[in-house]
Amino acid sequence: MTYHARTRKVAHDDLVWDFGTQTYQVFPYEHYRWCRENDPVHRVDLPNGNVVYMITKYDDIKAAALDHKRFSAAVTDTVGWLMFKDPPEHTTIRSSVQSHLSKKGIDLIDAAIDRINRETFQYLLDGRGGDAATYCQLFPAAVVNHMLGIKIDPQQIDYWIGCSLRAMGQAFGLPGKPEDHKGQADLVAFLEGVVRDYIAHPEDNIGSLLAQNAAPGGKLSVRNVADFMNMLFTGGHETTTFTLSSAIGILGQDPALFRRIKDDRSRIPAFIDETLRYRPVLQSNPRIAAEDITIRGVTIPKGSIVKLCTGSGNMDEDVFENPEEFNIDRPNVSEHLSFSRGVHTCIGAVLARRELSKAMTHLFETVASIQLDADRPVKPHLGGTGNEHGFDSVPVLIEADVVRA
Ligand code: HEM
């Protein structure tokens, strides 16, 4: 279990500098600490021959995220996702779709988010616990399905999402499966069909509104909208899933924190932000240097792959006091980098915050106590793009609140 795990001071050569290892995916914080203390813009020569520059200080990460001209997001075209496009194409797509994910857009599905949350959480109350990861996975996936009006076997979508993530991981040199690219292409083809159907027969959901951008006279192509929907599935699902799994894991091993927030629910937003800071699901955001860039005396040559290491920036001692302490009272609790900054700032942040808020409010209302099940260890998430931090299994024991039971 890695919550509250402290980093040790480790020498450079005692760490394995390979982002493809499971050890790195589960706990990259010692690498980050070494970089921040010794070489904040660190060149890594990976075993597969690729060279990557890790940017690890908060201020440098934020400045790079805001500088989309020098730090291009066009890192891969394996998936046609918005986060891998630069302006002006990025601006055209984002400005066409963002109103549907704004506060006003999400308010329209607020009641559905609430209902889906209660339904998917219920088995944990009924069973006095269980694997909370199932809830963490079902809830955001069902919300995205509802938004897009997708009526298809959730297992099929899960399979396709896995293929998309692994196909992307392969683009960054990670191992995948031979069928990943086909699965990714099948998902896009399926979504193109959905977009065409909505253009021909509009429905009352966000998916249909998005599709109208590709209707005759619209600014986007059918493929643009299908790629955006693909990113909602993948980006909008695993991110919230893993953040929720971290939040429940943290509460499950800290009864005093659980009690404190249960007694004062006004602390829920700070708890959510501190979870986002402490264990960001996207540990880094990739960029390509569009020109030679010098930071802290290190020159990153044009064309190099750069990792903006959010997970490290959120642990920067110069910004967050005692960063390894999980502290919902820190004055700058919401200043983490977990939704990034600049033109690529998470477009789904309003939805993610709404889902996390519904999840936590309901949990604190209905649960009297929660603890990790000592007999069944949590399982960290492994694989995917190798960049996601979270848990595939979080077994908990729950006592339902007597008021509700
Ligand atoms: C806790 C949950 C979430 C976290 C931590 C998160 C994090 C991020 C981050 C860090 C980025 C920027 C990547 C970069 O700069 O390269 C991003 C972009 C994006 N996110 Fe999220 N996300 C979350 C939830 C969601 C949800 C729920 C959706 C939609 C349903 C979503 C859709 C997107 C999209 C489409 C982009 C690309 C935006 C652009 O490039 O303009 N995310 N997200």
Coordinates of C-alpha atoms and ligand atoms in Angstrom, one line a residue:
M1 CA 0.0 0.0 0.0
T2 CA 1.6 3.3 -1.0
Y3 CA -0.6 5.8 0.8
H4 CA 1.5 7.7 3.3
A5 CA 4.6 6.0 2.0
R6 CA 7.6 8.2 2.4
T7 CA 10.4 8.6 -0.1
R8 CA 13.9 7.7 0.9
K9 CA 17.0 9.6 -0.3
V10 CA 18.3 7.2 -3.0
A11 CA 21.4 7.6 -5.2
H12 CA 20.8 8.0 -8.9
D13 CA 22.4 4.7 -9.8
D14 CA 20.3 2.8 -7.2
L15 CA 17.1 3.8 -9.1
V16 CA 16.0 2.1 -12.3
W17 CA 15.5 4.8 -14.9
D18 CA 13.0 3.0 -17.1
F19 CA 9.4 4.3 -17.1
G20 CA 8.2 0.9 -18.4
T21 CA 8.9 -0.9 -15.1
Q22 CA 6.1 -1.8 -12.7
T23 CA 8.1 -0.4 -9.8
Y24 CA 8.2 3.0 -11.4
Q25 CA 4.5 3.0 -12.3
V26 CA 3.5 2.1 -8.7
F27 CA 5.9 4.5 -6.9
P28 CA 7.8 7.0 -9.0
Y29 CA 8.3 9.4 -6.1
E30 CA 11.9 8.5 -5.3
H31 CA 12.9 9.3 -8.9
Y32 CA 11.1 12.6 -8.6
R33 CA 12.8 13.4 -5.3
W34 CA 16.2 12.6 -6.7
C35 CA 15.5 14.9 -9.7
R36 CA 14.2 17.8 -7.7
E37 CA 17.1 17.7 -5.4
N38 CA 19.9 17.0 -7.9
D39 CA 18.9 17.6 -11.5
P40 CA 15.4 19.2 -11.9
V41 CA 15.5 18.9 -15.7
H42 CA 16.8 15.4 -16.0
R43 CA 17.8 13.6 -19.2
V44 CA 16.9 9.9 -19.1
D45 CA 18.3 7.5 -21.7
L46 CA 15.8 4.8 -21.7
P47 CA 16.8 1.1 -22.3
N48 CA 14.8 1.2 -25.6
G49 CA 17.1 3.9 -26.9
N50 CA 14.6 6.8 -26.4
V51 CA 15.7 10.0 -24.7
V52 CA 13.2 11.8 -22.4
Y53 CA 13.7 14.9 -20.4
M54 CA 11.8 15.0 -17.0
I55 CA 10.8 18.4 -15.8
T56 CA 10.2 18.0 -12.1
K57 CA 9.9 21.4 -10.3
Y58 CA 6.4 22.9 -9.9
D59 CA 7.2 26.3 -11.5
D60 CA 8.9 24.8 -14.5
I61 CA 6.0 22.4 -15.1
K62 CA 3.5 25.1 -14.9
A63 CA 5.5 27.5 -17.2
A64 CA 5.9 24.7 -19.8
A65 CA 2.2 23.8 -19.7
L66 CA 1.4 27.4 -20.3
D67 CA 3.8 27.6 -23.2
H68 CA 2.1 25.6 -25.9
K69 CA 4.2 27.1 -28.7
R70 CA 7.6 25.8 -27.4
F71 CA 6.1 22.7 -25.8
S72 CA 4.1 21.0 -28.5
A73 CA 1.4 18.5 -27.5
A74 CA 1.7 16.7 -30.9
V75 CA 3.5 13.7 -29.3
T76 CA 1.7 10.9 -31.1
D77 CA -1.0 10.5 -33.8
T78 CA -1.7 6.9 -32.7
V79 CA -5.0 8.2 -31.1
G80 CA -6.5 11.4 -32.5
W81 CA -7.1 12.8 -29.0
L82 CA -7.5 16.5 -28.4
M83 CA -4.7 16.5 -25.8
F84 CA -2.2 15.6 -28.6
K85 CA -3.2 18.4 -30.9
D86 CA -1.7 21.9 -31.1
P87 CA -3.5 25.1 -32.0
P88 CA -5.0 26.1 -34.4
E89 CA -6.7 22.6 -34.9
H90 CA -6.8 22.2 -31.1
T91 CA -8.6 25.6 -30.7
T92 CA -11.2 24.8 -33.3
I93 CA -12.1 21.5 -31.7
R94 CA -12.0 22.6 -28.1
S95 CA -14.0 25.8 -28.7
S96 CA -16.7 23.7 -30.5
V97 CA -17.2 21.2 -27.7
Q98 CA -16.3 22.9 -24.4
S99 CA -19.7 24.4 -23.6
H100 CA -21.1 20.8 -23.2
L101 CA -18.6 20.1 -20.4
S102 CA -19.0 23.5 -18.7
K103 CA -20.7 24.0 -15.4
K104 CA -24.0 24.8 -17.3
G105 CA -23.6 21.7 -19.4
I106 CA -22.9 19.4 -16.4
D107 CA -25.7 20.9 -14.4
L108 CA -28.1 19.4 -17.0
I109 CA -27.0 15.9 -16.0
D110 CA -26.5 16.5 -12.3
A111 CA -29.5 14.4 -11.3
A112 CA -28.4 11.5 -13.5
I113 CA -24.9 11.7 -12.0
D114 CA -26.4 11.5 -8.5
R115 CA -28.6 8.6 -9.4
I116 CA -25.8 6.6 -11.1
N117 CA -23.6 7.2 -8.1
R118 CA -26.1 5.9 -5.6
E119 CA -26.9 2.9 -7.7
T120 CA -23.3 1.9 -8.3
F121 CA -22.3 2.4 -4.7
Q122 CA -25.2 0.4 -3.2
Y123 CA -23.5 -3.1 -3.3
L124 CA -20.8 -1.8 -0.9
L125 CA -23.5 -0.8 1.6
D126 CA -25.5 -4.0 1.2
G127 CA -22.4 -6.2 1.4
R128 CA -20.8 -4.4 4.3
G129 CA -17.9 -3.7 1.9
G130 CA -16.3 -5.5 -1.0
D131 CA -13.9 -4.4 -3.7
A132 CA -14.5 -0.7 -3.9
A133 CA -12.6 -0.6 -7.2
T134 CA -15.6 -2.1 -9.0
Y135 CA -17.7 1.0 -7.9
C136 CA -14.9 3.3 -8.8
Q137 CA -14.9 1.8 -12.3
L138 CA -18.6 1.5 -12.8
F139 CA -19.7 5.0 -11.7
P140 CA -17.7 7.2 -14.1
A141 CA -18.1 4.7 -17.0
A142 CA -21.9 4.8 -16.6
V143 CA -21.8 8.6 -16.5
V144 CA -19.9 8.8 -19.7
N145 CA -22.2 6.3 -21.3
H146 CA -25.2 8.3 -20.1
M147 CA -23.7 11.6 -21.5
L148 CA -23.0 10.1 -24.9
G149 CA -26.2 8.0 -25.0
I150 CA -24.1 4.9 -25.8
K151 CA -26.1 1.7 -25.7
I152 CA -23.5 -1.0 -25.9
D153 CA -22.2 -3.8 -23.7
P154 CA -19.9 -2.0 -21.1
Q155 CA -17.4 -4.9 -21.4
Q156 CA -17.0 -4.2 -25.0
I157 CA -16.3 -0.5 -24.3
D158 CA -13.9 -1.6 -21.5
Y159 CA -12.0 -3.8 -23.9
W160 CA -11.7 -1.0 -26.5
I161 CA -10.6 1.5 -23.8
G162 CA -7.9 -1.0 -22.8
C163 CA -6.8 -1.3 -26.4
S164 CA -6.7 2.5 -26.8
L165 CA -4.6 3.0 -23.7
R166 CA -2.2 0.2 -24.6
A167 CA -1.9 1.4 -28.2
M168 CA -0.9 4.8 -26.9
G169 CA 1.5 3.2 -24.4
Q170 CA 3.1 1.4 -27.3
A171 CA 3.6 4.7 -29.0
F172 CA 5.7 5.6 -25.9
G173 CA 7.7 2.4 -26.1
L174 CA 5.7 0.3 -23.7
P175 CA 4.8 -3.3 -24.4
G176 CA 1.2 -3.9 -25.6
K177 CA -0.8 -6.6 -27.3
P178 CA -0.9 -7.2 -31.1
E179 CA -4.6 -6.6 -31.2
D180 CA -4.5 -3.2 -29.5
H181 CA -4.3 -1.1 -32.7
K182 CA -7.3 -3.0 -34.2
G183 CA -9.3 -2.5 -31.0
Q184 CA -8.5 1.2 -31.0
A185 CA -9.5 1.4 -34.7
D186 CA -12.7 -0.5 -34.0
L187 CA -13.7 1.9 -31.2
V188 CA -13.2 4.9 -33.5
A189 CA -15.2 3.2 -36.3
F190 CA -18.0 2.5 -33.8
L191 CA -18.0 6.1 -32.6
E192 CA -18.0 7.4 -36.2
G193 CA -21.2 5.4 -36.6
V194 CA -22.7 6.9 -33.5
V195 CA -21.9 10.4 -34.7
R196 CA -23.5 9.8 -38.1
D197 CA -26.6 8.3 -36.5
Y198 CA -26.9 11.4 -34.2
I199 CA -26.6 13.7 -37.2
A200 CA -29.4 11.8 -39.0
H201 CA -31.5 11.3 -35.8
P202 CA -30.7 13.8 -33.1
E203 CA -31.4 12.8 -29.5
D204 CA -31.5 14.6 -26.2
N205 CA -28.0 14.0 -24.9
I206 CA -24.5 15.5 -24.9
G207 CA -23.3 13.0 -27.5
S208 CA -25.9 14.1 -29.9
L209 CA -25.1 17.8 -29.3
L210 CA -21.4 17.1 -29.9
A211 CA -22.3 15.3 -33.1
Q212 CA -24.1 18.3 -34.5
N213 CA -20.6 19.9 -34.9
A214 CA -20.0 17.5 -37.7
A215 CA -23.4 18.1 -39.4
P216 CA -23.3 19.8 -42.9
G217 CA -22.0 23.4 -42.3
G218 CA -20.4 22.4 -38.9
K219 CA -16.7 23.2 -38.1
L220 CA -15.7 19.6 -37.3
S221 CA -15.4 16.3 -39.2
V222 CA -17.1 13.1 -38.1
R223 CA -13.7 11.8 -37.2
N224 CA -12.9 14.8 -35.1
V225 CA -16.1 14.2 -33.0
A226 CA -15.5 10.4 -32.8
D227 CA -11.9 11.1 -31.6
F228 CA -13.3 13.5 -29.0
M229 CA -15.8 10.9 -27.8
N230 CA -13.0 8.4 -27.7
M231 CA -11.1 10.7 -25.4
L232 CA -14.2 11.2 -23.2
F233 CA -14.5 7.4 -22.8
T234 CA -10.9 6.9 -22.1
G235 CA -9.8 10.1 -20.4
G236 CA -13.1 10.7 -18.7
H237 CA -13.4 7.3 -17.3
E238 CA -10.0 6.0 -16.0
T239 CA -9.0 9.3 -14.5
T240 CA -12.0 9.6 -12.2
T241 CA -11.9 5.9 -11.5
F242 CA -8.4 6.0 -10.2
T243 CA -8.8 9.2 -8.3
L244 CA -11.8 7.7 -6.6
S245 CA -9.9 4.5 -5.8
S246 CA -7.1 6.6 -4.2
A247 CA -9.6 8.6 -2.2
I248 CA -11.3 5.5 -0.8
G249 CA -7.9 3.9 -0.1
I250 CA -6.8 6.9 1.8
L251 CA -10.0 7.0 3.9
G252 CA -9.8 3.2 4.4
Q253 CA -6.5 3.5 6.3
D254 CA -7.1 6.8 8.2
P255 CA -10.1 6.4 10.5
A256 CA -9.4 9.8 12.2
L257 CA -9.5 11.6 8.8
F258 CA -12.7 9.7 7.9
R259 CA -14.3 10.7 11.2
R260 CA -13.2 14.3 10.9
I261 CA -14.7 14.8 7.4
K262 CA -17.9 12.9 8.3
D263 CA -18.4 15.3 11.2
D264 CA -17.6 18.3 9.0
R265 CA -18.6 17.8 5.4
S266 CA -17.5 21.2 4.4
R267 CA -14.0 19.6 4.3
I268 CA -15.0 17.4 1.3
P269 CA -13.7 19.8 -1.4
A270 CA -10.4 20.1 0.4
F271 CA -10.2 16.3 0.8
I272 CA -10.8 15.9 -3.0
D273 CA -8.1 18.5 -3.9
E274 CA -5.6 17.0 -1.5
T275 CA -6.2 13.5 -3.0
L276 CA -5.7 15.0 -6.5
R277 CA -2.5 16.6 -5.3
Y278 CA -1.2 13.7 -3.4
R279 CA -1.7 10.9 -6.0
P280 CA -2.4 12.5 -9.4
V281 CA -3.8 9.9 -11.7
L282 CA -1.9 11.3 -14.7
Q283 CA 1.6 11.3 -13.3
S284 CA 3.0 13.3 -16.2
N285 CA 1.9 15.1 -19.3
P286 CA 4.0 14.5 -22.5
R287 CA 5.3 17.3 -24.8
I288 CA 7.8 17.7 -27.6
A289 CA 10.3 20.6 -27.6
A290 CA 9.4 22.7 -30.7
E291 CA 12.8 24.4 -30.5
D292 CA 15.9 24.2 -28.3
I293 CA 14.7 25.2 -24.8
T294 CA 17.0 26.0 -21.9
I295 CA 15.7 25.6 -18.4
R296 CA 17.9 25.8 -15.3
G297 CA 21.0 25.6 -17.5
V298 CA 19.9 22.4 -19.2
T299 CA 19.3 22.7 -23.0
I300 CA 16.5 20.4 -24.2
P301 CA 17.2 19.9 -28.0
K302 CA 14.4 20.6 -30.5
G303 CA 12.4 17.4 -31.1
S304 CA 13.1 15.9 -27.7
I305 CA 10.3 14.2 -25.7
V306 CA 9.6 16.0 -22.5
K307 CA 7.6 14.7 -19.5
L308 CA 6.0 17.4 -17.4
C309 CA 6.0 15.5 -14.1
T310 CA 2.9 16.6 -12.4
G311 CA 3.4 13.9 -9.7
S312 CA 6.7 15.6 -8.8
G313 CA 5.4 19.2 -9.1
N314 CA 2.7 18.3 -6.6
M315 CA 5.4 17.2 -4.2
D316 CA 7.6 20.2 -4.6
E317 CA 8.8 21.4 -1.1
D318 CA 9.1 24.9 -2.4
V319 CA 5.4 25.1 -3.0
F320 CA 3.8 22.6 -0.6
E321 CA 4.9 22.5 3.0
N322 CA 5.6 18.9 4.1
P323 CA 4.4 17.7 0.8
E324 CA 4.5 14.0 1.7
E325 CA 2.0 14.6 4.4
F326 CA -1.7 14.2 3.4
N327 CA -3.1 17.4 4.8
I328 CA -6.5 18.8 3.9
D329 CA -5.7 22.0 5.8
R330 CA -2.9 23.1 3.6
P331 CA -3.6 26.7 2.6
N332 CA -2.9 26.1 -1.1
V333 CA -4.6 22.7 -1.3
S334 CA -6.2 23.5 -4.7
E335 CA -3.0 24.7 -6.4
H336 CA -1.9 21.2 -7.5
L337 CA -1.1 20.6 -11.2
S338 CA -3.3 17.5 -11.6
F339 CA -5.7 19.1 -14.1
S340 CA -2.7 20.7 -15.9
R341 CA -2.6 24.4 -17.0
G342 CA -2.8 26.3 -20.3
V343 CA -4.7 25.4 -23.4
H344 CA -4.8 21.7 -22.5
T345 CA -6.2 22.2 -19.0
C346 CA -8.6 19.3 -18.4
I347 CA -11.8 20.0 -20.2
G348 CA -13.5 17.4 -18.0
A349 CA -12.5 19.0 -14.7
V350 CA -16.0 20.3 -13.9
L351 CA -17.5 16.8 -14.5
A352 CA -14.7 15.1 -12.6
R353 CA -15.1 17.4 -9.6
R354 CA -18.9 16.9 -9.7
E355 CA -18.5 13.1 -9.8
L356 CA -16.0 13.1 -7.0
S357 CA -18.1 15.4 -4.9
K358 CA -21.2 13.3 -5.4
A359 CA -19.2 10.2 -4.5
M360 CA -17.7 11.6 -1.3
T361 CA -20.9 13.3 -0.1
H362 CA -22.9 10.1 -0.5
L363 CA -20.1 8.0 1.1
F364 CA -19.9 10.3 4.2
E365 CA -23.7 10.3 4.4
T366 CA -24.2 6.6 4.3
V367 CA -21.0 5.0 5.7
A368 CA -20.4 4.9 9.5
S369 CA -16.9 3.5 9.1
I370 CA -14.6 2.2 6.4
Q371 CA -11.4 0.3 6.6
L372 CA -9.1 -1.5 4.2
D373 CA -9.7 -5.3 4.4
A374 CA -6.5 -6.6 6.0
D375 CA -7.1 -10.1 4.5
R376 CA -7.2 -8.9 0.9
P377 CA -4.4 -6.5 -0.2
V378 CA -5.0 -3.6 -2.6
K379 CA -3.7 -4.1 -6.1
P380 CA -2.0 -1.1 -7.8
H381 CA -2.9 -0.4 -11.4
L382 CA -0.2 -1.7 -13.8
G383 CA 0.0 -1.3 -17.6
G384 CA -2.1 1.0 -19.8
T385 CA 0.1 3.8 -20.8
G386 CA 2.3 3.2 -17.8
N387 CA 1.5 6.8 -16.7
E388 CA -1.7 6.3 -14.7
H389 CA -1.5 6.0 -11.0
G390 CA -4.4 4.2 -9.2
F391 CA -5.7 0.9 -7.9
D392 CA -7.4 -2.0 -9.7
S393 CA -8.6 -3.5 -6.4
V394 CA -9.4 -1.8 -3.1
P395 CA -11.1 -4.3 -0.8
V396 CA -12.8 -2.5 2.1
L397 CA -14.9 -3.3 5.1
I398 CA -17.8 -1.0 5.6
E399 CA -20.3 -0.3 8.3
A400 CA -23.4 1.4 6.9
D401 CA -24.7 4.3 8.9
V402 CA -27.6 3.2 11.1
V403 CA -29.7 6.1 9.9
R404 CA -29.7 4.8 6.4
A405 CA -29.4 1.0 7.0
Ligands
HEM1 C1 -9.9 13.3 -11.7 C2 -10.2 13.2 -13.0 C3 -9.3 13.8 -14.1 C4 -8.0 14.2 -14.1 C5 -7.0 14.1 -13.0 C6 -7.7 14.7 -15.5 C7 -6.5 15.2 -15.9 C8 -6.3 15.8 -17.1 C9 -5.0 16.4 -17.5 C10 -3.8 16.5 -16.6 C11 -5.2 16.9 -18.7 C12 -4.2 17.7 -19.5 C13 -3.2 16.8 -20.2 C14 -2.1 17.6 -20.9 O1 -1.8 18.7 -20.5 O2 -1.4 17.0 -21.7 C15 -6.5 16.5 -19.2 C16 -7.0 16.8 -20.4 C17 -8.2 16.4 -20.8 N1 -9.2 15.7 -20.1 FE1 -9.1 15.2 -18.1 N2 -8.9 14.5 -16.2 C18 -9.9 14.0 -15.4 C19 -11.1 13.8 -15.8 C20 -11.7 14.0 -17.1 C21 -13.0 13.8 -17.5 C22 -14.1 13.3 -16.5 C23 -13.1 14.1 -18.8 C24 -14.3 14.0 -19.7 C25 -15.4 13.3 -19.6 C26 -11.8 14.5 -19.2 C27 -11.4 14.8 -20.5 C28 -10.3 15.4 -20.9 C29 -10.0 15.9 -22.2 C30 -10.9 15.8 -23.4 C31 -8.7 16.5 -22.2 C32 -7.9 17.1 -23.3 C33 -8.1 18.7 -23.2 C34 -7.3 19.4 -24.2 O3 -6.3 18.9 -24.7 O4 -7.7 20.5 -24.5 N3 -10.9 14.4 -18.2 N4 -7.1 15.8 -18.1

